[in-house]
């Protein structure tokens, strides 16, 4: 009798314990409000930074600023007047340049000479977005001052050294040398 009882209990467990798994319902549902709030915060930040930059440009009666289609502003401190010097760097070219960085208030973050001369292969190495695009506008020997909003500079993370979160910057760049990529296609 005990044997029959244990068999019945075991059979009951097997029959009722072997049902298919049920999908669990989420405890909370995310409506995407965090992402929408983040988008709004970023739009406000960009608008504030652009207002600051445009105010700086308006007060500067000495320099002629150019608005880049890439979302930053710049002016030439030294422009190439050589009619033979028309080449601007393309993908894969290596450029040698120096740069310094200031805050929008004009305070040195990295003074001239503080950063080592850099060699950079255009679009093949890491460099912050604004400078990567700015170098493509320059010719050998030119000196250009760029004003980058934070999203074109070091963005949310900063440079993990002297530039903090969401800091717009002024970068003065001197392009010394452009070395064209040697294995370019001759059909260009």
Short mmCIF file of N, CA and C in Angstrom, two decimals:
data_model
loop_
_atom_site.label_atom_id
_atom_site.label_comp_id
_atom_site.label_asym_id
_atom_site.label_seq_id
_atom_site.Cartn_x
_atom_site.Cartn_y
_atom_site.Cartn_z
N UNK A 1 0.81 -1.18 0.00
CA UNK A 1 0.00 0.00 0.00
C UNK A 1 0.87 1.27 0.00
N UNK A 2 1.92 1.22 0.80
CA UNK A 2 2.83 2.36 0.82
C UNK A 2 3.46 2.57 -0.54
N UNK A 3 3.78 1.44 -1.19
CA UNK A 3 4.40 1.50 -2.50
C UNK A 3 3.45 2.17 -3.49
N UNK A 4 2.18 1.88 -3.44
CA UNK A 4 1.19 2.45 -4.32
C UNK A 4 1.02 3.95 -4.04
N UNK A 5 1.05 4.30 -2.77
CA UNK A 5 0.91 5.70 -2.38
C UNK A 5 2.08 6.51 -2.91
N UNK A 6 3.31 6.01 -2.74
CA UNK A 6 4.48 6.74 -3.24
C UNK A 6 4.47 6.83 -4.76
N UNK A 7 4.02 5.81 -5.41
CA UNK A 7 3.93 5.81 -6.87
C UNK A 7 2.93 6.86 -7.33
N UNK A 8 1.78 6.96 -6.63
CA UNK A 8 0.76 7.93 -7.00
C UNK A 8 1.26 9.37 -6.78
N UNK A 9 1.96 9.59 -5.71
CA UNK A 9 2.51 10.93 -5.43
C UNK A 9 3.55 11.28 -6.50
N UNK A 10 4.40 10.33 -6.82
CA UNK A 10 5.41 10.56 -7.84
C UNK A 10 4.77 10.83 -9.19
N UNK A 11 3.76 10.08 -9.56
CA UNK A 11 3.04 10.30 -10.81
C UNK A 11 2.37 11.67 -10.82
N UNK A 12 1.80 12.09 -9.71
CA UNK A 12 1.16 13.41 -9.60
C UNK A 12 2.16 14.54 -9.79
N UNK A 13 3.33 14.36 -9.20
CA UNK A 13 4.38 15.37 -9.35
C UNK A 13 4.82 15.46 -10.80
N UNK A 14 4.99 14.31 -11.44
CA UNK A 14 5.43 14.30 -12.82
C UNK A 14 4.37 14.92 -13.74
N UNK A 15 3.11 14.63 -13.51
CA UNK A 15 2.04 15.15 -14.37
C UNK A 15 1.88 16.65 -14.19
N UNK A 16 1.84 17.09 -12.96
CA UNK A 16 1.61 18.52 -12.71
C UNK A 16 2.90 19.35 -12.75
N UNK A 17 4.03 18.73 -12.60
CA UNK A 17 5.30 19.45 -12.61
C UNK A 17 5.87 19.63 -14.01
N UNK A 18 5.35 18.98 -14.99
CA UNK A 18 5.89 19.03 -16.34
C UNK A 18 5.05 19.89 -17.27
N UNK A 19 4.62 21.03 -16.81
CA UNK A 19 3.90 21.93 -17.69
C UNK A 19 4.90 22.87 -18.36
N UNK A 20 4.56 23.41 -19.53
CA UNK A 20 5.51 24.27 -20.25
C UNK A 20 5.77 25.55 -19.45
N UNK A 21 6.97 26.13 -19.63
CA UNK A 21 7.29 27.36 -18.88
C UNK A 21 6.41 28.52 -19.34
N UNK A 22 6.04 29.34 -18.39
CA UNK A 22 5.24 30.53 -18.70
C UNK A 22 6.15 31.74 -18.80
N UNK A 23 5.85 32.59 -19.76
CA UNK A 23 6.63 33.81 -19.92
C UNK A 23 6.40 34.73 -18.74
N UNK A 24 7.48 35.32 -18.27
CA UNK A 24 7.35 36.26 -17.16
C UNK A 24 7.06 37.65 -17.70
N UNK A 25 6.26 38.37 -17.00
CA UNK A 25 5.93 39.74 -17.39
C UNK A 25 6.93 40.68 -16.71
N UNK A 26 7.31 41.76 -17.41
CA UNK A 26 8.26 42.69 -16.78
C UNK A 26 7.65 43.36 -15.55
N UNK A 27 8.50 43.61 -14.58
CA UNK A 27 8.05 44.26 -13.37
C UNK A 27 7.69 45.71 -13.67
N UNK A 28 8.54 46.39 -14.45
CA UNK A 28 8.25 47.76 -14.86
C UNK A 28 8.41 47.84 -16.37
N UNK A 29 7.70 48.77 -16.95
CA UNK A 29 7.83 48.97 -18.38
C UNK A 29 8.51 50.31 -18.61
N UNK A 30 9.53 50.31 -19.48
CA UNK A 30 10.25 51.53 -19.78
C UNK A 30 9.64 52.15 -21.04
N UNK A 31 9.18 53.35 -20.91
CA UNK A 31 8.51 54.01 -22.03
C UNK A 31 9.47 54.79 -22.92
N UNK A 32 10.76 54.76 -22.61
CA UNK A 32 11.73 55.52 -23.38
C UNK A 32 11.86 56.95 -22.88
N UNK A 33 11.30 57.23 -21.73
CA UNK A 33 11.34 58.61 -21.23
C UNK A 33 12.77 59.06 -20.91
N UNK A 34 13.63 58.15 -20.46
CA UNK A 34 15.01 58.52 -20.16
C UNK A 34 15.72 59.00 -21.43
N UNK A 35 15.52 58.28 -22.51
CA UNK A 35 16.16 58.65 -23.77
C UNK A 35 15.62 59.99 -24.26
N UNK A 36 14.31 60.18 -24.16
CA UNK A 36 13.72 61.45 -24.58
C UNK A 36 14.23 62.61 -23.74
N UNK A 37 14.37 62.40 -22.43
CA UNK A 37 14.90 63.44 -21.56
C UNK A 37 16.36 63.74 -21.90
N UNK A 38 17.13 62.70 -22.20
CA UNK A 38 18.53 62.88 -22.57
C UNK A 38 18.65 63.68 -23.87
N UNK A 39 17.79 63.40 -24.82
CA UNK A 39 17.80 64.14 -26.09
C UNK A 39 17.51 65.61 -25.82
N UNK A 40 16.54 65.90 -24.98
CA UNK A 40 16.20 67.29 -24.67
C UNK A 40 17.35 68.00 -23.96
N UNK A 41 18.00 67.30 -23.00
CA UNK A 41 19.15 67.89 -22.30
C UNK A 41 20.27 68.22 -23.29
N UNK A 42 20.54 67.30 -24.22
CA UNK A 42 21.61 67.52 -25.19
C UNK A 42 21.27 68.67 -26.13
N UNK A 43 20.03 68.78 -26.54
CA UNK A 43 19.63 69.90 -27.40
C UNK A 43 19.81 71.23 -26.68
N UNK A 44 19.45 71.27 -25.40
CA UNK A 44 19.63 72.50 -24.62
C UNK A 44 21.11 72.83 -24.46
N UNK A 45 21.93 71.81 -24.22
CA UNK A 45 23.36 72.03 -24.06
C UNK A 45 23.96 72.59 -25.35
N UNK A 46 23.61 72.01 -26.49
CA UNK A 46 24.12 72.48 -27.78
C UNK A 46 23.68 73.92 -28.02
N UNK A 47 22.43 74.23 -27.73
CA UNK A 47 21.92 75.60 -27.92
C UNK A 47 22.67 76.59 -27.04
N UNK A 48 22.94 76.23 -25.79
CA UNK A 48 23.68 77.11 -24.87
C UNK A 48 25.10 77.34 -25.37
N UNK A 49 25.77 76.27 -25.77
CA UNK A 49 27.14 76.40 -26.25
C UNK A 49 27.21 77.24 -27.52
N UNK A 50 26.29 77.01 -28.44
CA UNK A 50 26.28 77.78 -29.68
C UNK A 50 26.01 79.26 -29.40
N UNK A 51 25.16 79.56 -28.43
CA UNK A 51 24.90 80.95 -28.06
C UNK A 51 26.17 81.59 -27.51
N UNK A 52 26.92 80.87 -26.67
CA UNK A 52 28.19 81.38 -26.14
C UNK A 52 29.18 81.64 -27.27
N UNK A 53 29.28 80.70 -28.18
CA UNK A 53 30.23 80.82 -29.28
C UNK A 53 29.86 81.99 -30.19
N UNK A 54 28.59 82.11 -30.52
CA UNK A 54 28.16 83.21 -31.39
C UNK A 54 28.37 84.56 -30.72
N UNK A 55 28.26 84.61 -29.41
CA UNK A 55 28.54 85.85 -28.68
C UNK A 55 30.03 86.21 -28.78
N UNK A 56 30.89 85.21 -28.67
CA UNK A 56 32.34 85.44 -28.82
C UNK A 56 32.65 85.95 -30.22
N UNK A 57 32.05 85.32 -31.21
CA UNK A 57 32.28 85.72 -32.60
C UNK A 57 31.79 87.15 -32.84
N UNK A 58 30.64 87.48 -32.27
CA UNK A 58 30.07 88.82 -32.45
C UNK A 58 30.96 89.90 -31.82
N UNK A 59 31.58 89.59 -30.69
CA UNK A 59 32.45 90.56 -30.01
C UNK A 59 33.80 90.71 -30.69
N UNK A 60 34.21 89.71 -31.48
CA UNK A 60 35.52 89.73 -32.14
C UNK A 60 35.40 90.45 -33.48
N UNK A 61 35.85 91.71 -33.51
CA UNK A 61 35.76 92.50 -34.74
C UNK A 61 37.03 92.36 -35.61
N UNK A 62 38.03 91.66 -35.10
CA UNK A 62 39.30 91.54 -35.81
C UNK A 62 39.29 90.40 -36.83
N UNK A 63 38.70 89.27 -36.48
CA UNK A 63 38.79 88.07 -37.30
C UNK A 63 37.51 87.82 -38.09
N UNK A 64 37.66 87.23 -39.26
CA UNK A 64 36.53 86.84 -40.11
C UNK A 64 36.28 85.36 -39.92
N UNK A 65 35.22 85.03 -39.22
CA UNK A 65 34.90 83.64 -38.93
C UNK A 65 34.17 82.98 -40.09
N UNK A 66 34.44 81.71 -40.25
CA UNK A 66 33.78 80.89 -41.26
C UNK A 66 33.01 79.81 -40.50
N UNK A 67 31.77 79.58 -40.90
CA UNK A 67 30.97 78.52 -40.30
C UNK A 67 31.18 77.25 -41.10
N UNK A 68 31.63 76.21 -40.43
CA UNK A 68 31.86 74.93 -41.10
C UNK A 68 30.55 74.17 -41.22
N UNK A 69 30.41 73.42 -42.29
CA UNK A 69 29.24 72.56 -42.43
C UNK A 69 29.27 71.40 -41.45
N UNK A 70 30.40 71.23 -40.76
CA UNK A 70 30.54 70.16 -39.78
C UNK A 70 30.22 70.60 -38.35
N UNK A 71 29.71 71.81 -38.17
CA UNK A 71 29.23 72.22 -36.85
C UNK A 71 30.23 72.93 -35.97
N UNK A 72 31.20 73.62 -36.55
CA UNK A 72 32.14 74.43 -35.77
C UNK A 72 32.47 75.68 -36.55
N UNK A 73 33.22 76.60 -35.93
CA UNK A 73 33.58 77.88 -36.53
C UNK A 73 35.09 77.99 -36.53
N UNK A 74 35.61 78.77 -37.49
CA UNK A 74 37.07 78.93 -37.55
C UNK A 74 37.44 80.21 -38.29
N UNK A 75 38.68 80.64 -38.06
CA UNK A 75 39.25 81.74 -38.83
C UNK A 75 40.73 81.45 -39.06
N UNK A 76 41.26 82.07 -40.11
CA UNK A 76 42.67 81.87 -40.46
C UNK A 76 43.52 82.90 -39.72
N UNK A 77 44.51 82.42 -38.99
CA UNK A 77 45.51 83.28 -38.38
C UNK A 77 46.61 83.53 -39.40
N UNK A 78 46.94 82.48 -40.15
CA UNK A 78 47.92 82.58 -41.24
C UNK A 78 47.37 81.74 -42.38
N UNK A 79 47.08 82.39 -43.48
CA UNK A 79 46.50 81.70 -44.64
C UNK A 79 47.55 81.59 -45.74
N UNK A 80 47.55 80.47 -46.43
CA UNK A 80 48.49 80.26 -47.51
C UNK A 80 48.13 81.16 -48.69
N UNK A 81 49.10 81.91 -49.18
CA UNK A 81 48.88 82.77 -50.34
C UNK A 81 49.58 82.22 -51.58
N UNK A 82 50.27 81.10 -51.40
CA UNK A 82 50.99 80.46 -52.50
C UNK A 82 49.98 79.79 -53.43
N UNK A 83 49.95 80.20 -54.69
CA UNK A 83 48.99 79.66 -55.64
C UNK A 83 49.26 78.18 -55.96
N UNK A 84 50.46 77.71 -55.68
CA UNK A 84 50.78 76.31 -55.91
C UNK A 84 50.39 75.42 -54.72
N UNK A 85 50.16 76.06 -53.58
CA UNK A 85 49.80 75.33 -52.37
C UNK A 85 48.27 75.25 -52.25
N UNK A 86 47.69 74.30 -52.97
CA UNK A 86 46.23 74.17 -52.98
C UNK A 86 45.75 72.84 -52.40
N UNK A 87 46.68 71.97 -52.05
CA UNK A 87 46.30 70.63 -51.62
C UNK A 87 45.86 70.62 -50.15
N UNK A 88 44.73 70.00 -49.90
CA UNK A 88 44.26 69.76 -48.53
C UNK A 88 44.29 68.25 -48.29
N UNK A 89 44.51 67.81 -47.06
CA UNK A 89 44.66 66.38 -46.80
C UNK A 89 43.41 65.57 -47.13
N UNK A 90 43.64 64.38 -47.63
CA UNK A 90 42.58 63.44 -47.96
C UNK A 90 42.77 62.17 -47.12
N UNK A 91 41.81 61.27 -47.23
CA UNK A 91 41.84 60.01 -46.49
C UNK A 91 43.19 59.31 -46.66
N UNK A 92 43.82 58.97 -45.55
CA UNK A 92 45.08 58.23 -45.58
C UNK A 92 46.33 59.07 -45.59
N UNK A 93 46.22 60.35 -45.98
CA UNK A 93 47.40 61.22 -45.96
C UNK A 93 47.86 61.39 -44.50
N UNK A 94 49.15 61.60 -44.33
CA UNK A 94 49.69 61.82 -42.98
C UNK A 94 50.00 63.30 -42.85
N UNK A 95 49.48 63.91 -41.78
CA UNK A 95 49.74 65.32 -41.52
C UNK A 95 50.56 65.46 -40.25
N UNK A 96 51.42 66.46 -40.24
CA UNK A 96 52.20 66.81 -39.05
C UNK A 96 51.70 68.17 -38.60
N UNK A 97 51.27 68.26 -37.34
CA UNK A 97 50.69 69.50 -36.85
C UNK A 97 50.94 69.70 -35.36
N UNK A 98 50.81 70.94 -34.95
CA UNK A 98 50.84 71.33 -33.53
C UNK A 98 49.51 71.99 -33.23
N UNK A 99 49.11 71.94 -31.96
CA UNK A 99 47.92 72.68 -31.58
C UNK A 99 47.95 73.02 -30.10
N UNK A 100 47.20 74.05 -29.78
CA UNK A 100 47.01 74.45 -28.38
C UNK A 100 45.51 74.56 -28.16
N UNK A 101 45.10 74.48 -26.90
CA UNK A 101 43.67 74.50 -26.58
C UNK A 101 43.42 75.50 -25.46
N UNK A 102 42.37 76.31 -25.66
CA UNK A 102 41.92 77.27 -24.64
C UNK A 102 40.44 77.04 -24.35
N UNK A 103 40.02 77.55 -23.22
CA UNK A 103 38.59 77.56 -22.90
C UNK A 103 37.94 78.69 -23.68
N UNK A 104 36.62 78.74 -23.70
CA UNK A 104 35.94 79.84 -24.39
C UNK A 104 36.25 81.18 -23.73
N UNK A 105 36.64 81.15 -22.46
CA UNK A 105 37.02 82.37 -21.75
C UNK A 105 38.43 82.82 -22.10
N UNK A 106 39.16 82.02 -22.90
CA UNK A 106 40.50 82.40 -23.32
C UNK A 106 41.61 81.90 -22.42
N UNK A 107 41.29 81.08 -21.42
CA UNK A 107 42.30 80.55 -20.51
C UNK A 107 42.96 79.32 -21.13
N UNK A 108 44.28 79.25 -21.03
CA UNK A 108 45.02 78.12 -21.58
C UNK A 108 44.63 76.83 -20.86
N UNK A 109 44.30 75.82 -21.63
CA UNK A 109 44.13 74.47 -21.10
C UNK A 109 45.40 73.70 -21.42
N UNK A 110 45.79 73.71 -22.70
CA UNK A 110 47.08 73.21 -23.15
C UNK A 110 47.73 74.35 -23.92
N UNK A 111 48.76 74.95 -23.34
CA UNK A 111 49.41 76.11 -23.95
C UNK A 111 50.21 75.67 -25.18
N UNK A 112 50.56 76.65 -26.02
CA UNK A 112 51.38 76.36 -27.19
C UNK A 112 52.68 75.70 -26.74
N UNK A 113 53.05 74.61 -27.39
CA UNK A 113 54.26 73.88 -27.05
C UNK A 113 54.07 72.84 -25.97
N UNK A 114 52.95 72.86 -25.27
CA UNK A 114 52.71 71.88 -24.21
C UNK A 114 52.40 70.50 -24.78
N UNK A 115 51.71 70.47 -25.90
CA UNK A 115 51.39 69.21 -26.56
C UNK A 115 52.46 68.95 -27.63
N UNK A 116 52.92 67.74 -27.72
CA UNK A 116 53.95 67.39 -28.70
C UNK A 116 53.40 67.49 -30.12
N UNK A 117 54.29 67.74 -31.07
CA UNK A 117 53.91 67.71 -32.48
C UNK A 117 53.35 66.34 -32.80
N UNK A 118 52.24 66.32 -33.52
CA UNK A 118 51.56 65.06 -33.81
C UNK A 118 51.65 64.73 -35.28
N UNK A 119 51.76 63.45 -35.56
CA UNK A 119 51.60 62.90 -36.90
C UNK A 119 50.30 62.12 -36.88
N UNK A 120 49.44 62.39 -37.84
CA UNK A 120 48.11 61.79 -37.84
C UNK A 120 47.74 61.37 -39.26
N UNK A 121 47.35 60.11 -39.42
CA UNK A 121 46.86 59.61 -40.71
C UNK A 121 45.38 59.95 -40.79
N UNK A 122 45.00 60.78 -41.73
CA UNK A 122 43.63 61.28 -41.85
C UNK A 122 42.63 60.13 -41.90
N UNK A 123 41.69 60.17 -40.98
CA UNK A 123 40.58 59.21 -40.86
C UNK A 123 41.00 57.77 -40.63
N UNK A 124 42.27 57.54 -40.28
CA UNK A 124 42.72 56.18 -40.00
C UNK A 124 43.11 56.00 -38.54
N UNK A 125 43.17 57.10 -37.80
CA UNK A 125 43.56 57.04 -36.39
C UNK A 125 42.55 57.82 -35.57
N UNK A 126 42.63 57.66 -34.25
CA UNK A 126 41.73 58.36 -33.34
C UNK A 126 42.18 59.81 -33.14
N UNK A 127 41.22 60.70 -33.24
CA UNK A 127 41.42 62.12 -32.98
C UNK A 127 40.03 62.70 -32.77
N UNK A 128 39.89 63.68 -31.90
CA UNK A 128 38.54 64.17 -31.65
C UNK A 128 37.93 64.76 -32.92
N UNK A 129 36.62 64.61 -33.06
CA UNK A 129 35.90 64.86 -34.30
C UNK A 129 36.13 66.21 -34.95
N UNK A 130 36.07 67.28 -34.18
CA UNK A 130 36.24 68.60 -34.76
C UNK A 130 37.62 68.79 -35.37
N UNK A 131 38.65 68.37 -34.69
CA UNK A 131 40.01 68.53 -35.21
C UNK A 131 40.22 67.64 -36.43
N UNK A 132 39.65 66.45 -36.40
CA UNK A 132 39.76 65.55 -37.56
C UNK A 132 39.19 66.22 -38.81
N UNK A 133 38.03 66.87 -38.68
CA UNK A 133 37.41 67.56 -39.81
C UNK A 133 38.13 68.86 -40.15
N UNK A 134 38.61 69.56 -39.11
CA UNK A 134 39.30 70.83 -39.32
C UNK A 134 40.59 70.68 -40.10
N UNK A 135 41.35 69.63 -39.82
CA UNK A 135 42.60 69.41 -40.54
C UNK A 135 42.37 69.23 -42.04
N UNK A 136 41.24 68.70 -42.42
CA UNK A 136 40.94 68.48 -43.84
C UNK A 136 40.69 69.79 -44.59
N UNK A 137 40.50 70.89 -43.85
CA UNK A 137 40.27 72.20 -44.46
C UNK A 137 41.55 72.99 -44.67
N UNK A 138 42.65 72.50 -44.11
CA UNK A 138 43.89 73.27 -44.07
C UNK A 138 44.88 72.86 -45.17
N UNK A 139 45.77 73.80 -45.47
CA UNK A 139 46.88 73.56 -46.39
C UNK A 139 48.18 73.67 -45.60
N UNK A 140 49.26 73.16 -46.17
CA UNK A 140 50.57 73.23 -45.50
C UNK A 140 50.91 74.67 -45.14
N UNK A 141 51.42 74.86 -43.92
CA UNK A 141 51.88 76.17 -43.48
C UNK A 141 50.79 77.05 -42.90
N UNK A 142 49.55 76.64 -42.96
CA UNK A 142 48.47 77.49 -42.45
C UNK A 142 48.30 77.32 -40.94
N UNK A 143 47.83 78.40 -40.33
CA UNK A 143 47.48 78.40 -38.92
C UNK A 143 46.02 78.81 -38.83
N UNK A 144 45.21 77.94 -38.23
CA UNK A 144 43.77 78.18 -38.14
C UNK A 144 43.34 78.05 -36.69
N UNK A 145 42.45 78.95 -36.26
CA UNK A 145 41.87 78.88 -34.93
C UNK A 145 40.43 78.39 -35.07
N UNK A 146 40.14 77.28 -34.41
CA UNK A 146 38.82 76.66 -34.46
C UNK A 146 38.10 76.86 -33.14
N UNK A 147 36.80 77.03 -33.19
CA UNK A 147 35.97 77.02 -31.98
C UNK A 147 35.05 75.81 -32.12
N UNK A 148 35.24 74.86 -31.20
CA UNK A 148 34.48 73.61 -31.25
C UNK A 148 33.48 73.55 -30.08
N UNK A 149 32.20 73.31 -30.37
CA UNK A 149 31.28 72.99 -29.27
C UNK A 149 31.71 71.66 -28.67
N UNK A 150 31.26 71.36 -27.48
CA UNK A 150 31.75 70.17 -26.77
C UNK A 150 31.53 68.88 -27.55
N UNK A 151 30.42 68.77 -28.28
CA UNK A 151 30.17 67.52 -29.00
C UNK A 151 31.12 67.34 -30.19
N UNK A 152 31.79 68.39 -30.62
CA UNK A 152 32.81 68.29 -31.67
C UNK A 152 34.21 68.24 -31.06
N UNK A 153 34.30 68.50 -29.76
CA UNK A 153 35.59 68.45 -29.07
C UNK A 153 35.70 67.10 -28.35
N UNK A 154 35.75 67.11 -27.03
CA UNK A 154 35.96 65.87 -26.28
C UNK A 154 34.67 65.32 -25.67
N UNK A 155 33.54 66.01 -25.88
CA UNK A 155 32.24 65.48 -25.50
C UNK A 155 32.05 65.19 -24.04
N UNK A 156 31.25 64.20 -23.78
CA UNK A 156 30.84 63.85 -22.42
C UNK A 156 32.01 63.35 -21.57
N UNK A 157 32.96 62.66 -22.18
CA UNK A 157 34.04 62.05 -21.41
C UNK A 157 35.22 62.98 -21.16
N UNK A 158 35.33 64.08 -21.90
CA UNK A 158 36.49 64.93 -21.75
C UNK A 158 37.73 64.22 -22.28
N UNK A 159 38.90 64.73 -21.95
CA UNK A 159 40.13 64.07 -22.40
C UNK A 159 40.76 63.25 -21.29
N UNK A 160 40.04 63.10 -20.18
CA UNK A 160 40.48 62.34 -19.01
C UNK A 160 41.75 62.93 -18.39
N UNK A 161 41.98 64.22 -18.65
CA UNK A 161 43.13 64.89 -18.07
C UNK A 161 42.72 66.30 -17.65
N UNK A 162 42.83 67.27 -18.55
CA UNK A 162 42.55 68.66 -18.20
C UNK A 162 41.19 69.15 -18.70
N UNK A 163 40.58 68.44 -19.62
CA UNK A 163 39.31 68.88 -20.19
C UNK A 163 38.20 68.00 -19.63
N UNK A 164 37.25 68.64 -18.98
CA UNK A 164 36.17 67.92 -18.32
C UNK A 164 35.01 67.61 -19.25
N UNK A 165 33.90 67.26 -18.65
CA UNK A 165 32.68 66.89 -19.36
C UNK A 165 32.05 68.08 -20.06
N UNK A 166 31.69 67.90 -21.32
CA UNK A 166 30.95 68.88 -22.11
C UNK A 166 31.57 70.28 -22.08
N UNK A 167 32.84 70.38 -22.43
CA UNK A 167 33.55 71.66 -22.44
C UNK A 167 33.82 72.07 -23.89
N UNK A 168 33.23 73.19 -24.35
CA UNK A 168 33.59 73.70 -25.67
C UNK A 168 35.00 74.30 -25.61
N UNK A 169 35.72 74.25 -26.72
CA UNK A 169 37.13 74.68 -26.71
C UNK A 169 37.46 75.54 -27.92
N UNK A 170 38.57 76.26 -27.77
CA UNK A 170 39.18 77.00 -28.87
C UNK A 170 40.53 76.32 -29.13
N UNK A 171 40.75 75.86 -30.35
CA UNK A 171 42.00 75.18 -30.69
C UNK A 171 42.71 75.95 -31.79
N UNK A 172 43.96 76.29 -31.55
CA UNK A 172 44.81 76.95 -32.56
C UNK A 172 45.71 75.87 -33.15
N UNK A 173 45.58 75.64 -34.46
CA UNK A 173 46.26 74.52 -35.12
C UNK A 173 47.21 75.05 -36.18
N UNK A 174 48.43 74.53 -36.17
CA UNK A 174 49.43 74.84 -37.20
C UNK A 174 49.71 73.56 -37.97
N UNK A 175 49.43 73.57 -39.27
CA UNK A 175 49.68 72.40 -40.11
C UNK A 175 51.04 72.57 -40.78
N UNK A 176 52.01 71.75 -40.38
CA UNK A 176 53.38 71.85 -40.88
C UNK A 176 53.58 71.14 -42.21
N UNK A 177 53.05 69.92 -42.32
CA UNK A 177 53.40 69.08 -43.46
C UNK A 177 52.26 68.13 -43.79
N UNK A 178 52.02 67.94 -45.09
CA UNK A 178 51.08 66.92 -45.57
C UNK A 178 51.88 65.94 -46.42
N UNK A 179 51.83 64.67 -46.05
CA UNK A 179 52.47 63.62 -46.83
C UNK A 179 51.35 62.78 -47.44
N UNK A 180 51.28 62.84 -48.78
CA UNK A 180 50.21 62.11 -49.45
C UNK A 180 50.42 60.62 -49.29
N UNK A 181 49.32 59.89 -49.17
CA UNK A 181 49.36 58.43 -49.05
C UNK A 181 49.99 57.88 -50.34
N UNK A 182 50.98 57.04 -50.19
CA UNK A 182 51.74 56.56 -51.36
C UNK A 182 51.01 55.51 -52.17
N UNK A 183 50.09 54.78 -51.59
CA UNK A 183 49.43 53.71 -52.34
C UNK A 183 48.03 54.11 -52.79
N UNK A 184 47.83 55.40 -53.09
CA UNK A 184 46.54 55.84 -53.62
C UNK A 184 46.37 55.34 -55.04
N UNK A 185 45.15 55.22 -55.41
CA UNK A 185 44.83 54.80 -56.78
C UNK A 185 45.12 55.95 -57.74
N UNK A 186 45.84 55.73 -58.80
CA UNK A 186 46.19 56.78 -59.75
C UNK A 186 45.03 57.19 -60.62
N UNK A 187 43.89 56.53 -60.52
CA UNK A 187 42.71 56.87 -61.33
C UNK A 187 41.87 57.96 -60.70
N UNK A 188 42.26 58.51 -59.56
CA UNK A 188 41.46 59.54 -58.86
C UNK A 188 41.39 60.82 -59.63
#
